[in-house]
């Protein structure tokens, strides 16, 4: 079942109306792990994955679904957003200072996209 608005349970899929900048932020925030960003078991667990291997095996599927505009469960929206936030912002855990160097948008554009995604997720009762 796919739902567009309202508070949902974690079994329902939700489609968020994302801009290309918001999709790019989430996409790159997932796929850049494994380059400059190194996912650890402890961090993966905090984000909501079983371990780093679970993250590595899930990130492509999540990234593809986001880019293609398919629905994700609230749990997966939260996991994707948390991974992207850390990848973008943290220089000790994620890409951080190298964000623009890996070919992603500017820090300013990314920050605006991140805030916008955070608001959309909160407004849909996912956060």
PDB file of C-alpha atoms in Angstrom:
ATOM      1  CA  UNK A   1       0.000   0.000   0.000  1.00  0.00           C
ATOM      2  CA  UNK A   2       1.334   3.458  -0.872  1.00  0.00           C
ATOM      3  CA  UNK A   3       0.197   6.525   1.005  1.00  0.00           C
ATOM      4  CA  UNK A   4       1.016  10.172   0.328  1.00  0.00           C
ATOM      5  CA  UNK A   5       0.180  11.951   3.611  1.00  0.00           C
ATOM      6  CA  UNK A   6      -0.651  11.351   7.253  1.00  0.00           C
ATOM      7  CA  UNK A   7       0.807   9.313  10.059  1.00  0.00           C
ATOM      8  CA  UNK A   8       1.430   5.760   8.912  1.00  0.00           C
ATOM      9  CA  UNK A   9       2.793   2.569  10.322  1.00  0.00           C
ATOM     10  CA  UNK A  10       6.153   1.196   9.275  1.00  0.00           C
ATOM     11  CA  UNK A  11       4.570  -1.336   6.894  1.00  0.00           C
ATOM     12  CA  UNK A  12       3.027   1.314   4.648  1.00  0.00           C
ATOM     13  CA  UNK A  13       4.957   2.814   1.750  1.00  0.00           C
ATOM     14  CA  UNK A  14       5.026   6.570   1.405  1.00  0.00           C
ATOM     15  CA  UNK A  15       5.891   8.595  -1.651  1.00  0.00           C
ATOM     16  CA  UNK A  16       7.357  12.010  -0.922  1.00  0.00           C
ATOM     17  CA  UNK A  17       7.197  14.752  -3.533  1.00  0.00           C
ATOM     18  CA  UNK A  18      10.923  15.517  -3.706  1.00  0.00           C
ATOM     19  CA  UNK A  19      12.728  18.044  -5.861  1.00  0.00           C
ATOM     20  CA  UNK A  20      15.718  16.920  -7.904  1.00  0.00           C
ATOM     21  CA  UNK A  21      18.030  18.601  -5.356  1.00  0.00           C
ATOM     22  CA  UNK A  22      16.375  16.691  -2.510  1.00  0.00           C
ATOM     23  CA  UNK A  23      16.622  13.392  -4.404  1.00  0.00           C
ATOM     24  CA  UNK A  24      20.288  14.121  -5.216  1.00  0.00           C
ATOM     25  CA  UNK A  25      21.044  14.839  -1.549  1.00  0.00           C
ATOM     26  CA  UNK A  26      19.521  11.553  -0.403  1.00  0.00           C
ATOM     27  CA  UNK A  27      20.997   9.568  -3.296  1.00  0.00           C
ATOM     28  CA  UNK A  28      24.545  10.829  -2.785  1.00  0.00           C
ATOM     29  CA  UNK A  29      24.160  10.669   0.979  1.00  0.00           C
ATOM     30  CA  UNK A  30      23.637   6.942   0.567  1.00  0.00           C
ATOM     31  CA  UNK A  31      26.020   6.009  -2.235  1.00  0.00           C
ATOM     32  CA  UNK A  32      29.031   8.046  -1.080  1.00  0.00           C
ATOM     33  CA  UNK A  33      29.465   5.653   1.851  1.00  0.00           C
ATOM     34  CA  UNK A  34      32.336   3.377   0.917  1.00  0.00           C
ATOM     35  CA  UNK A  35      34.321   6.213  -0.660  1.00  0.00           C
ATOM     36  CA  UNK A  36      35.430   8.918   1.752  1.00  0.00           C
ATOM     37  CA  UNK A  37      32.660   7.905   4.184  1.00  0.00           C
ATOM     38  CA  UNK A  38      33.201   4.648   6.050  1.00  0.00           C
ATOM     39  CA  UNK A  39      30.180   2.967   7.608  1.00  0.00           C
ATOM     40  CA  UNK A  40      30.873   1.072  10.814  1.00  0.00           C
ATOM     41  CA  UNK A  41      28.716  -1.550  12.486  1.00  0.00           C
ATOM     42  CA  UNK A  42      28.045   0.755  15.438  1.00  0.00           C
ATOM     43  CA  UNK A  43      26.931   3.648  13.235  1.00  0.00           C
ATOM     44  CA  UNK A  44      24.806   1.392  11.027  1.00  0.00           C
ATOM     45  CA  UNK A  45      23.001   0.094  14.111  1.00  0.00           C
ATOM     46  CA  UNK A  46      22.350   3.640  15.384  1.00  0.00           C
ATOM     47  CA  UNK A  47      20.882   4.578  11.985  1.00  0.00           C
ATOM     48  CA  UNK A  48      18.614   1.518  12.044  1.00  0.00           C
ATOM     49  CA  UNK A  49      20.436  -1.169  10.093  1.00  0.00           C
ATOM     50  CA  UNK A  50      21.529  -4.534  11.497  1.00  0.00           C
ATOM     51  CA  UNK A  51      25.193  -3.777  10.811  1.00  0.00           C
ATOM     52  CA  UNK A  52      27.484  -2.199   8.199  1.00  0.00           C
ATOM     53  CA  UNK A  53      26.953  -5.101   5.801  1.00  0.00           C
ATOM     54  CA  UNK A  54      23.180  -4.660   6.027  1.00  0.00           C
ATOM     55  CA  UNK A  55      23.678  -0.976   5.188  1.00  0.00           C
ATOM     56  CA  UNK A  56      25.959  -1.782   2.237  1.00  0.00           C
ATOM     57  CA  UNK A  57      23.485  -4.302   0.845  1.00  0.00           C
ATOM     58  CA  UNK A  58      20.504  -1.928   1.304  1.00  0.00           C
ATOM     59  CA  UNK A  59      21.869   1.465   0.249  1.00  0.00           C
ATOM     60  CA  UNK A  60      21.618   0.907  -3.515  1.00  0.00           C
ATOM     61  CA  UNK A  61      18.018  -0.264  -3.320  1.00  0.00           C
ATOM     62  CA  UNK A  62      17.075   2.717  -1.153  1.00  0.00           C
ATOM     63  CA  UNK A  63      18.943   5.164  -3.396  1.00  0.00           C
ATOM     64  CA  UNK A  64      17.310   3.755  -6.542  1.00  0.00           C
ATOM     65  CA  UNK A  65      13.828   3.929  -5.010  1.00  0.00           C
ATOM     66  CA  UNK A  66      14.375   7.564  -4.040  1.00  0.00           C
ATOM     67  CA  UNK A  67      15.655   8.589  -7.473  1.00  0.00           C
ATOM     68  CA  UNK A  68      12.819   6.726  -9.200  1.00  0.00           C
ATOM     69  CA  UNK A  69      10.181   8.337  -6.942  1.00  0.00           C
ATOM     70  CA  UNK A  70       8.984   5.047  -5.483  1.00  0.00           C
ATOM     71  CA  UNK A  71       7.570   4.764  -1.994  1.00  0.00           C
ATOM     72  CA  UNK A  72       9.588   3.775   1.030  1.00  0.00           C
ATOM     73  CA  UNK A  73       8.433   2.696   4.452  1.00  0.00           C
ATOM     74  CA  UNK A  74       8.721   5.327   7.180  1.00  0.00           C
ATOM     75  CA  UNK A  75      11.544   3.229   8.667  1.00  0.00           C
ATOM     76  CA  UNK A  76      13.467   3.368   5.387  1.00  0.00           C
ATOM     77  CA  UNK A  77      12.864   7.125   4.956  1.00  0.00           C
ATOM     78  CA  UNK A  78      14.334   7.680   8.444  1.00  0.00           C
ATOM     79  CA  UNK A  79      17.321   5.423   7.716  1.00  0.00           C
ATOM     80  CA  UNK A  80      18.018   7.079   4.352  1.00  0.00           C
ATOM     81  CA  UNK A  81      17.792  10.576   5.818  1.00  0.00           C
ATOM     82  CA  UNK A  82      20.035   9.754   8.799  1.00  0.00           C
ATOM     83  CA  UNK A  83      22.668   8.174   6.549  1.00  0.00           C
ATOM     84  CA  UNK A  84      22.597  11.176   4.191  1.00  0.00           C
ATOM     85  CA  UNK A  85      22.773  13.708   7.037  1.00  0.00           C
ATOM     86  CA  UNK A  86      25.836  12.030   8.534  1.00  0.00           C
ATOM     87  CA  UNK A  87      27.503  11.474   5.176  1.00  0.00           C
ATOM     88  CA  UNK A  88      27.110  15.149   4.257  1.00  0.00           C
ATOM     89  CA  UNK A  89      27.825  16.804   7.600  1.00  0.00           C
ATOM     90  CA  UNK A  90      30.361  14.640   9.415  1.00  0.00           C
ATOM     91  CA  UNK A  91      34.001  14.818   8.426  1.00  0.00           C
ATOM     92  CA  UNK A  92      34.991  12.141  10.952  1.00  0.00           C
ATOM     93  CA  UNK A  93      32.345   9.599   9.911  1.00  0.00           C
ATOM     94  CA  UNK A  94      31.109  10.667   6.502  1.00  0.00           C
ATOM     95  CA  UNK A  95      32.270  12.669   3.511  1.00  0.00           C
ATOM     96  CA  UNK A  96      32.122  16.029   5.293  1.00  0.00           C
ATOM     97  CA  UNK A  97      34.655  18.470   3.896  1.00  0.00           C
ATOM     98  CA  UNK A  98      35.069  16.395   0.742  1.00  0.00           C
ATOM     99  CA  UNK A  99      31.338  16.615  -0.169  1.00  0.00           C
ATOM    100  CA  UNK A 100      31.838  19.099  -2.990  1.00  0.00           C
ATOM    101  CA  UNK A 101      35.044  17.325  -4.100  1.00  0.00           C
ATOM    102  CA  UNK A 102      33.193  14.086  -4.880  1.00  0.00           C
ATOM    103  CA  UNK A 103      31.030  15.922  -7.407  1.00  0.00           C
ATOM    104  CA  UNK A 104      28.001  16.622  -5.280  1.00  0.00           C
ATOM    105  CA  UNK A 105      26.318  20.036  -5.138  1.00  0.00           C
ATOM    106  CA  UNK A 106      27.654  22.868  -3.021  1.00  0.00           C
ATOM    107  CA  UNK A 107      27.367  22.736   0.751  1.00  0.00           C
ATOM    108  CA  UNK A 108      24.816  25.559   0.652  1.00  0.00           C
ATOM    109  CA  UNK A 109      22.572  23.813  -1.885  1.00  0.00           C
ATOM    110  CA  UNK A 110      22.900  20.528  -0.046  1.00  0.00           C
ATOM    111  CA  UNK A 111      22.072  22.115   3.304  1.00  0.00           C
ATOM    112  CA  UNK A 112      18.915  23.665   1.832  1.00  0.00           C
ATOM    113  CA  UNK A 113      17.909  20.309   0.313  1.00  0.00           C
ATOM    114  CA  UNK A 114      18.591  18.513   3.596  1.00  0.00           C
ATOM    115  CA  UNK A 115      16.439  20.946   5.574  1.00  0.00           C
ATOM    116  CA  UNK A 116      13.666  20.648   3.032  1.00  0.00           C
ATOM    117  CA  UNK A 117      13.691  16.839   3.230  1.00  0.00           C
ATOM    118  CA  UNK A 118      13.680  17.018   7.035  1.00  0.00           C
ATOM    119  CA  UNK A 119      10.602  19.256   6.920  1.00  0.00           C
ATOM    120  CA  UNK A 120       8.793  16.994   4.436  1.00  0.00           C
ATOM    121  CA  UNK A 121       9.504  13.909   6.489  1.00  0.00           C
ATOM    122  CA  UNK A 122       8.294  15.611   9.657  1.00  0.00           C
ATOM    123  CA  UNK A 123       5.164  16.947   7.945  1.00  0.00           C
ATOM    124  CA  UNK A 124       4.303  13.422   6.792  1.00  0.00           C
ATOM    125  CA  UNK A 125       4.581  12.033  10.316  1.00  0.00           C
ATOM    126  CA  UNK A 126       7.671  10.000   9.506  1.00  0.00           C
ATOM    127  CA  UNK A 127      10.285  11.741  11.667  1.00  0.00           C
TER     128      UNK A 127
END
